[in-house]
């Protein structure tokens, strides 16, 4: 299996959660070229988050093959994860959380800095630049527990940027954001892609697909059911029909 | 007030300081990772170990430590292997240890109510030896080194385990290390604070520090400070009142926590903000 030219290459990939009999994703064939911006859409429970977790090796796949950045995802979990930025689906932040924004952003670099090494000045420069890119440089010393949903989402994106990854996996990056914050995050993601980063984003909201997205993949019940260029996919109405049918259309 | 020989006073004071230091450092991890019941489980494991020591007629303290440490070491792998939440495994282990303790005591006629077993349950100044102080000193050094050397990994893990894993940190190894160090802190503090009460020394000082600070670095500094202060105050309170030292330390640390919750600037700011 040669995945050297592709940022991500999956062939017949399936994953079953412990104790479950039905695969959360099944027979996934997907190739993401370096520099691509691909959106995976589908209703809740389609397997979108599972797909991201399998790609960065957090969840082991049960059959099929996959490579990320030319490395087998089943054998190089830690190595791959250091080169992939992951923005987790917006989780409920503890309002008393005792972490400052700059430390949360630096924690994104913890893996790549390595064990028994302290962050150097260069690392803090990267953290400050990441905060600046998301417009949160003045929040560096603020506790994350005091942030709004939109601000917190930007910090999570800054955390991924600080990792200086080649690929971004974005899980519902627009969830819980107001219109202005959505616009800010949309611009930011497009800028990252223009800068050469590969982006694989999942969403259940067709209205939030950024214009820079080149290709869309529609998932349902763990399978890829359709894919194609963004504009074509949006025109067919297949996505809207499916989301409406499954009750995920906002 | 009880008057103690100078050597015993020094040993007990050092033991109090080091138990407060190591337990409250462990508490910072345990509280943030929502593993508060781990100390509760290990203290009962220690009780079972002490009962086993009585049954086989050996010093119950090493067996108490063995049981508590083994429980600590087994918790993470069992939780990981069984794909169960750590708290579920703790609940299972807790009941298992209590059952074992009752069986061991039942098989040791005449020993069930003996002072040796009961002293392990609520601690004693007189039980702390120079070796205990030495072990606690080494453990405190190891814990401080762990925090300093792996500070960035600890922050990543305590902020969000999945994100820490996603950025290339081996979270399994760090969780194992945290559980193991907590087990050692519980075991080495057993003689002083007692098996039934030591978990309070893990949770109370760390919870107090979390009431005041937004910066994790300050929590890492103040939780051990509060732990040491609680232990020393409890020690003096115990000498003044002739109460058991474990109970005295727990009462002091619980009072400090109660006051800190009442005056916490974090809570005050949030409640005033919510009414604004």
Short mmCIF file of C-alpha atoms in Angstrom, two decimals:
data_model
loop_
_atom_site.label_atom_id
_atom_site.label_comp_id
_atom_site.label_asym_id
_atom_site.label_seq_id
_atom_site.Cartn_x
_atom_site.Cartn_y
_atom_site.Cartn_z
CA UNK A 1 0.00 0.00 0.00
CA UNK A 2 1.61 3.25 -1.07
CA UNK A 3 0.27 6.31 0.66
CA UNK A 4 3.32 8.50 0.10
CA UNK A 5 1.57 10.99 -2.22
CA UNK A 6 -1.55 11.26 -0.11
CA UNK A 7 -1.86 13.01 3.20
CA UNK A 8 -4.46 10.41 4.13
CA UNK A 9 -5.25 7.17 2.34
CA UNK A 10 -7.82 4.69 3.60
CA UNK A 11 -8.71 1.38 1.95
CA UNK A 12 -11.62 -0.75 3.16
CA UNK A 13 -11.32 0.64 6.67
CA UNK A 14 -13.81 -0.45 9.32
CA UNK A 15 -13.93 0.16 13.06
CA UNK A 16 -16.08 -1.43 15.74
CA UNK A 17 -16.37 -0.04 19.25
CA UNK A 18 -15.64 -2.40 22.13
CA UNK A 19 -18.76 -4.37 23.03
CA UNK A 20 -20.58 -3.38 19.82
CA UNK A 21 -21.37 -5.70 16.94
CA UNK A 22 -22.19 -3.07 14.31
CA UNK A 23 -19.18 -1.19 12.92
CA UNK A 24 -19.22 2.56 13.60
CA UNK A 25 -17.56 3.01 10.20
CA UNK A 26 -17.32 0.36 7.50
CA UNK A 27 -15.48 -0.15 4.20
CA UNK A 28 -14.19 3.40 4.05
CA UNK A 29 -12.17 4.20 0.93
CA UNK A 30 -10.81 7.69 0.96
CA UNK A 31 -7.82 9.60 -0.30
CA UNK A 32 -6.94 13.09 0.79
CA UNK A 33 -4.16 14.74 -1.20
CA UNK A 34 -1.72 17.09 0.44
CA UNK A 35 -3.24 20.59 0.51
CA UNK A 36 -6.82 19.37 0.02
CA UNK A 37 -9.72 20.82 1.95
CA UNK A 38 -12.36 18.14 2.36
CA UNK A 39 -15.57 18.30 4.34
CA UNK A 40 -17.27 15.15 5.58
CA UNK A 41 -20.94 15.74 6.22
CA UNK A 42 -23.65 13.51 7.52
CA UNK A 43 -26.30 13.23 10.20
CA UNK A 44 -25.52 12.58 13.84
CA UNK A 45 -24.28 9.03 14.28
CA UNK A 46 -23.00 8.77 10.70
CA UNK A 47 -19.50 7.93 11.94
CA UNK A 48 -17.81 11.27 11.21
CA UNK A 49 -16.05 11.66 14.56
CA UNK A 50 -15.13 7.97 14.54
CA UNK A 51 -13.51 8.49 11.14
CA UNK A 52 -11.29 11.27 12.54
CA UNK A 53 -10.38 9.23 15.60
CA UNK A 54 -9.41 6.26 13.45
CA UNK A 55 -7.27 8.45 11.18
CA UNK A 56 -5.21 9.81 14.07
CA UNK A 57 -5.08 6.41 15.74
CA UNK A 58 -7.00 7.24 18.93
CA UNK A 59 -9.46 4.51 17.97
CA UNK A 60 -7.94 1.36 16.43
CA UNK A 61 -9.51 0.14 13.20
CA UNK A 62 -10.65 -3.47 13.03
CA UNK A 63 -10.13 -4.15 9.32
CA UNK A 64 -8.75 -2.53 6.22
CA UNK A 65 -5.63 -0.41 5.83
CA UNK A 66 -4.83 3.22 6.33
CA UNK A 67 -1.92 5.59 6.07
CA UNK A 68 -1.54 9.16 7.26
CA UNK A 69 1.42 11.20 6.02
CA UNK A 70 2.80 8.01 4.51
CA UNK A 71 2.80 6.12 7.80
CA UNK A 72 0.59 3.18 8.69
CA UNK A 73 -1.99 4.42 11.20
CA UNK A 74 -2.03 1.10 13.01
CA UNK A 75 1.72 1.11 13.70
CA UNK A 76 2.69 4.76 14.06
CA UNK A 77 0.02 6.27 16.29
CA UNK A 78 2.19 8.63 18.34
CA UNK A 79 4.36 9.66 15.36
CA UNK A 80 1.31 10.49 13.27
CA UNK A 81 -0.48 12.33 16.04
CA UNK A 82 2.49 14.67 16.51
CA UNK A 83 2.04 15.79 12.89
CA UNK A 84 -1.75 16.04 12.86
CA UNK A 85 -3.62 18.86 14.56
CA UNK A 86 -6.92 17.72 16.06
CA UNK A 87 -9.69 20.07 17.07
CA UNK A 88 -12.06 18.10 19.21
CA UNK A 89 -15.81 18.57 19.06
CA UNK A 90 -16.63 21.41 21.42
CA UNK A 91 -16.67 19.89 24.88
CA UNK A 92 -18.15 21.49 27.95
CA UNK A 93 -15.40 23.45 29.61
CA UNK A 94 -15.24 23.47 33.37
CA UNK A 95 -15.82 27.11 34.42
CA UNK A 96 -13.36 26.64 37.29
CA UNK A 97 -10.74 25.12 34.99
CA UNK A 98 -7.29 26.15 36.30
CA UNK A 99 -5.50 26.54 32.98
CA UNK A 100 -4.41 29.73 31.28
CA UNK A 101 -4.97 30.05 27.53
CA UNK A 102 -1.24 30.16 26.76
CA UNK A 103 -0.68 26.90 28.65
CA UNK A 104 -3.56 25.19 26.85
CA UNK A 105 -2.14 26.31 23.49
CA UNK A 106 1.35 25.17 24.52
CA UNK A 107 -0.06 21.77 25.47
CA UNK A 108 -0.67 21.22 21.75
CA UNK A 109 3.11 21.24 21.27
CA UNK A 110 3.82 18.94 24.21
CA UNK A 111 4.03 15.82 22.07
CA UNK A 112 6.30 17.28 19.42
CA UNK A 113 8.65 18.96 21.93
CA UNK A 114 9.18 15.53 23.43
CA UNK A 115 9.73 14.03 26.85
CA UNK A 116 12.15 15.60 29.33
CA UNK A 117 12.41 18.78 27.26
CA UNK A 118 11.18 22.14 28.40
CA UNK A 119 9.47 24.58 26.02
CA UNK A 120 12.11 26.93 24.57
CA UNK A 121 11.69 30.56 23.53
CA UNK A 122 10.93 29.39 19.98
CA UNK A 123 8.04 27.29 21.31
CA UNK A 124 6.56 30.26 23.16
CA UNK A 125 6.97 32.36 19.99
CA UNK A 126 4.97 29.75 18.07
CA UNK A 127 2.30 29.78 20.79
CA UNK A 128 2.05 33.58 20.69
CA UNK A 129 1.85 33.51 16.89
CA UNK A 130 -0.93 30.92 17.03
CA UNK A 131 -2.85 33.05 19.53
CA UNK A 132 -2.33 36.06 17.29
CA UNK A 133 -3.59 34.17 14.23
CA UNK A 134 -6.90 33.44 15.94
CA UNK A 135 -7.09 36.99 17.30
CA UNK A 136 -6.67 35.88 20.90
CA UNK A 137 -3.21 37.24 21.75
CA UNK A 138 -4.66 39.46 24.49
CA UNK A 139 -6.22 36.36 26.09
CA UNK A 140 -2.90 34.58 26.67
CA UNK A 141 -3.01 34.98 30.45
CA UNK A 142 -6.76 34.47 30.85
CA UNK A 143 -8.16 31.25 32.33
CA UNK A 144 -9.96 29.11 29.74
CA UNK A 145 -12.86 28.67 32.16
CA UNK A 146 -13.78 32.32 31.69
CA UNK A 147 -14.02 32.19 27.90
CA UNK A 148 -17.20 32.18 25.83
CA UNK A 149 -17.91 29.22 23.53
CA UNK A 150 -16.52 31.05 20.50
CA UNK A 151 -13.38 32.19 22.29
CA UNK A 152 -12.78 28.71 23.62
CA UNK A 153 -13.16 27.23 20.14
CA UNK A 154 -10.54 29.68 18.86
CA UNK A 155 -8.18 28.60 21.66
CA UNK A 156 -8.66 24.97 20.62
CA UNK A 157 -7.83 25.93 17.03
CA UNK A 158 -4.80 27.92 18.23
CA UNK A 159 -3.75 24.83 20.16
CA UNK A 160 -3.83 22.82 16.93
CA UNK A 161 -2.00 25.59 15.00
CA UNK A 162 0.74 25.72 17.65
CA UNK A 163 1.42 22.09 16.88
CA UNK A 164 2.48 23.23 13.36
CA UNK A 165 0.80 20.20 11.82
CA UNK A 166 0.71 19.15 8.20
CA UNK A 167 -2.89 17.98 8.48
CA UNK A 168 -5.79 19.37 10.48
CA UNK A 169 -8.68 17.18 11.59
CA UNK A 170 -11.52 19.50 12.58
CA UNK A 171 -14.52 18.00 14.36
CA UNK A 172 -17.55 20.28 14.11
CA UNK A 173 -15.44 23.44 14.47
CA UNK A 174 -18.52 25.68 14.19
CA UNK A 175 -20.58 24.06 16.92
CA UNK A 176 -21.86 26.43 19.62
CA UNK A 177 -20.55 29.50 17.80
CA UNK A 178 -22.52 32.67 17.14
CA UNK A 179 -22.58 34.18 13.63
CA UNK A 180 -19.57 36.46 14.15
CA UNK A 181 -17.45 33.71 15.70
CA UNK A 182 -18.45 31.38 12.83
CA UNK A 183 -17.22 33.95 10.35
CA UNK A 184 -13.92 34.35 12.22
CA UNK A 185 -13.32 30.59 12.45
CA UNK A 186 -14.36 30.12 8.78
CA UNK A 187 -11.79 32.71 7.63
CA UNK A 188 -9.15 31.16 9.83
CA UNK A 189 -9.67 27.66 8.46
CA UNK A 190 -9.55 28.96 4.88
CA UNK A 191 -6.30 30.82 5.65
CA UNK A 192 -4.75 27.65 7.05
CA UNK A 193 -5.67 25.82 3.86
CA UNK A 194 -4.30 28.63 1.66
CA UNK A 195 -1.09 28.34 3.67
CA UNK A 196 -0.73 24.77 2.37
CA UNK A 197 -2.25 22.77 5.21
CA UNK A 198 -4.42 19.78 4.46
CA UNK A 199 -7.83 20.02 6.10
CA UNK A 200 -10.33 17.29 6.81
CA UNK A 201 -13.36 18.78 8.52
CA UNK A 202 -16.54 17.05 9.65
CA UNK A 203 -19.87 18.75 10.12
CA UNK A 204 -23.56 17.93 10.31
CA UNK A 205 -24.40 21.44 9.13
CA UNK A 206 -24.29 22.00 5.35
CA UNK A 207 -24.64 25.74 5.86
CA UNK A 208 -21.27 25.87 7.61
CA UNK A 209 -19.15 24.42 4.79
CA UNK A 210 -16.41 26.99 4.00
CA UNK A 211 -16.06 28.23 0.42
CA UNK A 212 -12.47 26.99 0.25
CA UNK A 213 -13.66 23.42 0.61
CA UNK A 214 -12.95 21.61 -2.65
CA UNK A 215 -14.58 18.25 -2.08
CA UNK A 216 -17.39 16.93 0.07
CA UNK A 217 -17.99 13.42 1.33
CA UNK A 218 -21.43 12.36 2.53
CA UNK A 219 -21.57 9.68 5.23
CA UNK A 220 -24.53 7.80 6.60
CA UNK A 221 -24.62 4.89 9.04
CA UNK A 222 -20.87 4.46 8.93
CA UNK A 223 -20.54 4.36 5.14
CA UNK A 224 -19.57 6.85 2.48
CA UNK A 225 -22.70 7.25 0.37
CA UNK A 226 -21.65 10.04 -1.99
CA UNK A 227 -18.72 12.32 -2.74
CA UNK A 228 -17.79 14.99 -5.22
CA UNK A 229 -16.83 18.64 -5.69
CA UNK A 230 -18.40 21.01 -3.18
CA UNK A 231 -20.68 22.90 -5.55
CA UNK A 232 -21.93 19.77 -7.31
CA UNK A 233 -22.69 18.06 -4.04
CA UNK A 234 -24.58 21.04 -2.71
CA UNK A 235 -26.62 21.34 -5.92
CA UNK A 236 -27.78 17.73 -6.01
CA UNK A 237 -29.80 18.15 -2.84
CA UNK A 238 -28.81 14.64 -1.75
CA UNK A 239 -27.08 15.98 1.34
CA UNK A 240 -29.96 18.20 2.42
CA UNK A 241 -32.44 15.38 1.85
CA UNK A 242 -30.44 12.98 3.99
CA UNK A 243 -29.85 15.46 6.79
CA UNK A 244 -33.53 16.46 6.79
CA UNK A 245 -34.56 12.80 6.78
CA UNK A 246 -32.28 12.07 9.79
CA UNK A 247 -33.35 15.21 11.62
CA UNK A 248 -29.90 16.84 11.61
CA UNK A 249 -30.71 19.84 9.44
CA UNK A 250 -30.41 22.93 11.59
CA UNK B 1 -1.38 18.69 76.21
CA UNK B 2 0.59 15.52 75.52
CA UNK B 3 4.34 15.84 75.99
CA UNK B 4 6.46 13.79 73.58
CA UNK B 5 10.14 12.81 73.63
CA UNK B 6 12.13 15.11 71.31
CA UNK B 7 13.09 12.35 68.85
CA UNK B 8 9.49 11.24 68.49
CA UNK B 9 8.37 14.85 68.10
CA UNK B 10 10.87 15.40 65.25
CA UNK B 11 9.90 12.14 63.53
CA UNK B 12 6.19 12.84 63.81
CA UNK B 13 6.63 16.45 62.62
CA UNK B 14 8.71 15.38 59.61
CA UNK B 15 6.21 12.61 58.89
CA UNK B 16 3.35 15.13 58.98
CA UNK B 17 5.13 17.55 56.64
CA UNK B 18 6.07 14.86 54.11
CA UNK B 19 2.69 13.10 54.22
CA UNK B 20 0.99 16.46 53.63
CA UNK B 21 3.36 17.23 50.75
CA UNK B 22 3.11 13.91 48.91
CA UNK B 23 -0.63 13.36 49.45
CA UNK B 24 -1.60 16.85 48.33
CA UNK B 25 0.56 16.67 45.17
CA UNK B 26 -1.20 13.41 44.33
CA UNK B 27 -4.47 15.15 45.17
CA UNK B 28 -3.92 17.79 42.48
CA UNK B 29 -4.02 15.00 39.87
CA UNK B 30 -6.73 12.95 41.54
CA UNK B 31 -9.16 15.87 41.97
CA UNK B 32 -8.66 17.19 38.43
CA UNK B 33 -8.99 13.73 36.87
CA UNK B 34 -12.14 13.04 38.90
CA UNK B 35 -10.52 10.04 40.58
CA UNK B 36 -11.35 11.15 44.13
CA UNK B 37 -12.56 7.70 45.08
CA UNK B 38 -9.11 6.22 44.42
CA UNK B 39 -7.84 7.17 47.89
CA UNK B 40 -10.99 5.72 49.43
CA UNK B 41 -10.42 2.44 47.59
CA UNK B 42 -6.75 2.23 48.52
CA UNK B 43 -7.31 3.01 52.16
CA UNK B 44 -9.69 0.05 52.37
CA UNK B 45 -7.19 -2.07 50.47
CA UNK B 46 -4.70 -1.16 53.18
CA UNK B 47 -7.22 -2.28 55.81
CA UNK B 48 -7.54 -5.62 54.02
CA UNK B 49 -3.74 -5.85 53.86
CA UNK B 50 -3.43 -5.18 57.58
CA UNK B 51 -6.03 -7.87 58.30
CA UNK B 52 -4.06 -10.25 56.09
CA UNK B 53 -0.90 -9.44 58.08
CA UNK B 54 -2.72 -10.35 61.29
CA UNK B 55 -3.93 -13.60 59.75
CA UNK B 56 -0.46 -14.74 58.68
CA UNK B 57 1.10 -13.31 61.86
CA UNK B 58 3.46 -10.81 60.25
CA UNK B 59 3.76 -7.06 60.79
CA UNK B 60 0.45 -5.76 59.34
CA UNK B 61 1.95 -2.51 58.10
CA UNK B 62 4.02 -3.88 55.17
CA UNK B 63 1.08 -6.03 54.07
CA UNK B 64 -1.20 -3.00 54.29
CA UNK B 65 1.19 -1.07 52.06
CA UNK B 66 1.48 -4.02 49.68
CA UNK B 67 -2.30 -4.28 49.26
CA UNK B 68 -2.74 -0.53 48.79
CA UNK B 69 0.10 -0.29 46.28
CA UNK B 70 -1.02 -3.38 44.38
CA UNK B 71 -4.53 -1.99 44.17
CA UNK B 72 -3.13 1.28 42.86
CA UNK B 73 -0.98 -0.46 40.29
CA UNK B 74 -3.82 -2.72 39.16
CA UNK B 75 -6.48 -0.01 38.88
CA UNK B 76 -5.36 1.59 35.62
CA UNK B 77 -4.53 -1.65 33.73
CA UNK B 78 -7.79 -3.28 34.86
CA UNK B 79 -9.79 -0.19 33.85
CA UNK B 80 -7.93 -0.06 30.56
CA UNK B 81 -8.25 -3.77 29.86
CA UNK B 82 -11.93 -3.96 30.81
CA UNK B 83 -12.66 -0.69 28.96
CA UNK B 84 -14.40 0.51 32.08
CA UNK B 85 -14.37 3.89 33.72
CA UNK B 86 -11.74 4.00 36.47
CA UNK B 87 -14.46 4.86 39.00
CA UNK B 88 -16.34 1.66 38.17
CA UNK B 89 -13.20 -0.41 38.74
CA UNK B 90 -12.57 1.47 41.98
CA UNK B 91 -16.08 0.57 43.16
CA UNK B 92 -15.47 -3.10 42.38
CA UNK B 93 -12.05 -3.13 44.07
CA UNK B 94 -13.41 -1.27 47.11
CA UNK B 95 -16.09 -3.87 47.82
CA UNK B 96 -13.64 -6.70 47.10
CA UNK B 97 -11.14 -5.30 49.61
CA UNK B 98 -13.77 -4.87 52.33
CA UNK B 99 -14.92 -8.46 51.74
CA UNK B 100 -11.32 -9.72 51.96
CA UNK B 101 -10.74 -7.72 55.16
CA UNK B 102 -13.79 -9.29 56.82
CA UNK B 103 -12.72 -12.79 55.78
CA UNK B 104 -9.15 -12.26 57.00
CA UNK B 105 -10.39 -10.89 60.34
CA UNK B 106 -12.90 -13.72 60.63
CA UNK B 107 -10.08 -16.22 60.17
CA UNK B 108 -8.00 -14.47 62.86
CA UNK B 109 -9.92 -15.26 66.10
CA UNK B 110 -9.33 -12.78 68.86
CA UNK B 111 -7.57 -10.28 66.62
CA UNK B 112 -10.51 -8.57 64.99
CA UNK B 113 -10.70 -5.76 67.47
CA UNK B 114 -7.00 -5.64 68.21
CA UNK B 115 -5.26 -2.30 68.50
CA UNK B 116 -2.85 -3.10 65.69
CA UNK B 117 -5.52 -3.37 63.03
CA UNK B 118 -7.51 -0.47 64.35
CA UNK B 119 -4.44 1.82 64.58
CA UNK B 120 -3.93 1.36 60.85
CA UNK B 121 -7.48 2.49 60.33
CA UNK B 122 -7.14 5.85 62.07
CA UNK B 123 -3.40 6.45 62.38
CA UNK B 124 -1.02 7.13 65.23
CA UNK B 125 1.90 9.46 65.96
CA UNK B 126 3.69 6.63 67.72
CA UNK B 127 3.55 4.37 64.67
CA UNK B 128 5.73 6.64 62.51
CA UNK B 129 9.35 5.47 62.33
CA UNK B 130 12.56 6.89 60.84
CA UNK B 131 12.12 4.48 57.92
CA UNK B 132 8.67 5.89 57.23
CA UNK B 133 10.15 9.38 57.15
CA UNK B 134 12.86 8.18 54.79
CA UNK B 135 10.31 6.56 52.44
CA UNK B 136 8.12 9.66 52.54
CA UNK B 137 11.16 11.86 51.77
CA UNK B 138 12.07 9.75 48.74
CA UNK B 139 8.47 9.71 47.55
CA UNK B 140 8.18 13.48 47.93
CA UNK B 141 11.36 13.96 45.87
CA UNK B 142 10.09 11.60 43.16
CA UNK B 143 6.75 13.40 43.02
CA UNK B 144 8.36 16.83 42.79
CA UNK B 145 10.66 15.58 40.02
CA UNK B 146 7.67 14.07 38.19
CA UNK B 147 5.84 17.41 38.27
CA UNK B 148 8.86 19.45 37.16
CA UNK B 149 10.08 17.10 34.42
CA UNK B 150 6.67 16.34 32.92
CA UNK B 151 4.89 19.62 33.60
CA UNK B 152 3.78 20.21 30.00
CA UNK B 153 2.51 16.64 29.61
CA UNK B 154 0.67 16.90 32.95
CA UNK B 155 -1.06 20.11 31.88
CA UNK B 156 -2.07 18.53 28.57
CA UNK B 157 -3.42 15.42 30.30
CA UNK B 158 -5.29 17.29 33.03
CA UNK B 159 -6.81 19.72 30.50
CA UNK B 160 -8.23 16.98 28.28
CA UNK B 161 -7.07 13.39 28.03
CA UNK B 162 -8.22 12.86 24.45
CA UNK B 163 -6.57 16.05 23.20
CA UNK B 164 -3.38 15.11 25.04
CA UNK B 165 -3.39 11.74 23.29
CA UNK B 166 -4.16 13.43 19.97
CA UNK B 167 -1.06 15.61 20.28
CA UNK B 168 1.20 12.57 20.61
CA UNK B 169 1.42 12.09 24.39
CA UNK B 170 1.33 8.55 25.71
CA UNK B 171 -1.53 9.19 28.13
CA UNK B 172 -1.68 5.58 29.27
CA UNK B 173 1.82 5.72 30.76
CA UNK B 174 1.12 9.03 32.49
CA UNK B 175 -2.19 7.80 33.94
CA UNK B 176 -0.40 4.72 35.21
CA UNK B 177 2.33 6.86 36.79
CA UNK B 178 -0.24 9.10 38.50
CA UNK B 179 -2.20 6.17 39.92
CA UNK B 180 1.01 4.46 41.07
CA UNK B 181 2.36 7.59 42.80
CA UNK B 182 -1.02 8.15 44.46
CA UNK B 183 -0.94 4.57 45.72
CA UNK B 184 2.51 5.11 47.21
CA UNK B 185 1.43 8.39 48.84
CA UNK B 186 -1.54 6.62 50.44
CA UNK B 187 0.56 3.68 51.59
CA UNK B 188 3.38 5.72 53.10
CA UNK B 189 0.93 8.02 54.91
CA UNK B 190 -1.16 5.18 56.35
CA UNK B 191 0.62 4.94 59.70
CA UNK B 192 0.26 8.62 60.40
CA UNK B 193 -3.22 9.46 59.12
CA UNK B 194 -4.86 6.05 59.06
CA UNK B 195 -6.39 3.99 56.31
CA UNK B 196 -9.92 5.28 56.71
CA UNK B 197 -8.89 8.92 56.63
CA UNK B 198 -5.90 9.21 54.32
CA UNK B 199 -8.05 9.85 51.25
CA UNK B 200 -9.21 13.09 52.89
CA UNK B 201 -5.59 14.27 52.96
CA UNK B 202 -5.41 13.56 49.23
CA UNK B 203 -8.57 15.41 48.34
CA UNK B 204 -8.99 18.28 50.82
CA UNK B 205 -5.79 20.36 50.29
CA UNK B 206 -5.96 20.03 46.50
CA UNK B 207 -9.66 20.93 46.46
CA UNK B 208 -8.86 23.96 48.64
CA UNK B 209 -6.17 25.15 46.21
CA UNK B 210 -8.56 24.72 43.28
CA UNK B 211 -10.95 27.17 44.98
CA UNK B 212 -8.49 30.04 44.75
CA UNK B 213 -6.32 29.87 41.67
CA UNK B 214 -6.85 29.98 37.91
CA UNK B 215 -3.23 29.15 37.14
CA UNK B 216 -2.23 25.50 37.43
CA UNK B 217 1.30 26.48 38.47
CA UNK B 218 -0.07 28.24 41.55
CA UNK B 219 -2.21 25.21 42.38
CA UNK B 220 0.89 23.03 42.17
CA UNK B 221 2.58 25.34 44.68
CA UNK B 222 -0.29 26.02 47.07
CA UNK B 223 -1.90 22.56 47.31
CA UNK B 224 1.23 21.07 48.96
CA UNK B 225 1.58 24.18 51.11
CA UNK B 226 -2.00 23.78 52.35
CA UNK B 227 -1.44 20.03 52.80
CA UNK B 228 1.66 20.57 54.95
CA UNK B 229 -0.04 23.34 56.96
CA UNK B 230 -3.11 21.12 57.55
CA UNK B 231 -0.94 18.23 58.72
CA UNK B 232 1.10 20.38 61.10
CA UNK B 233 -2.00 22.10 62.48
CA UNK B 234 -3.71 18.74 62.86
CA UNK B 235 -0.63 17.41 64.65
CA UNK B 236 -0.68 20.31 67.16
CA UNK B 237 -4.46 19.98 67.54
CA UNK B 238 -3.99 16.28 68.25
CA UNK B 239 -1.38 16.98 70.93
CA UNK B 240 -3.61 19.62 72.53
CA UNK B 241 -6.79 17.56 72.56
CA UNK B 242 -5.46 13.99 72.68
CA UNK B 243 -7.59 13.21 69.61
CA UNK B 244 -6.15 10.69 67.11
CA UNK B 245 -3.79 12.49 64.74
CA UNK B 246 -5.51 11.23 61.58
CA UNK B 247 -8.88 12.52 62.72
CA UNK B 248 -7.31 15.84 63.77
CA UNK B 249 -5.63 16.35 60.39
CA UNK B 250 -8.84 15.54 58.54
CA UNK B 251 -10.91 17.90 60.71
CA UNK B 252 -8.44 20.75 60.12
CA UNK B 253 -8.18 20.16 56.37
CA UNK B 254 -11.97 19.82 56.03
CA UNK B 255 -12.49 23.09 57.92
CA UNK B 256 -9.96 24.84 55.68
CA UNK B 257 -11.76 23.47 52.62
CA UNK B 258 -15.18 24.54 53.93
CA UNK B 259 -13.93 28.09 54.57
CA UNK B 260 -12.22 28.21 51.16
CA UNK B 261 -15.44 27.20 49.39
CA UNK B 262 -17.29 29.95 51.28
CA UNK B 263 -14.77 32.66 50.39
CA UNK B 264 -13.59 31.33 47.01
CA UNK B 265 -13.03 34.26 44.63
CA UNK B 266 -13.78 31.95 41.71
CA UNK B 267 -17.27 31.16 42.97
CA UNK B 268 -17.97 34.72 44.16
CA UNK B 269 -17.06 36.17 40.79
CA UNK B 270 -19.16 33.65 38.92
CA UNK B 271 -22.22 34.04 41.13
CA UNK B 272 -22.06 37.84 40.96
CA UNK B 273 -21.56 37.61 37.20
CA UNK B 274 -24.54 35.33 36.84
CA UNK B 275 -26.75 37.85 38.65
CA UNK B 276 -25.38 40.77 36.68
#
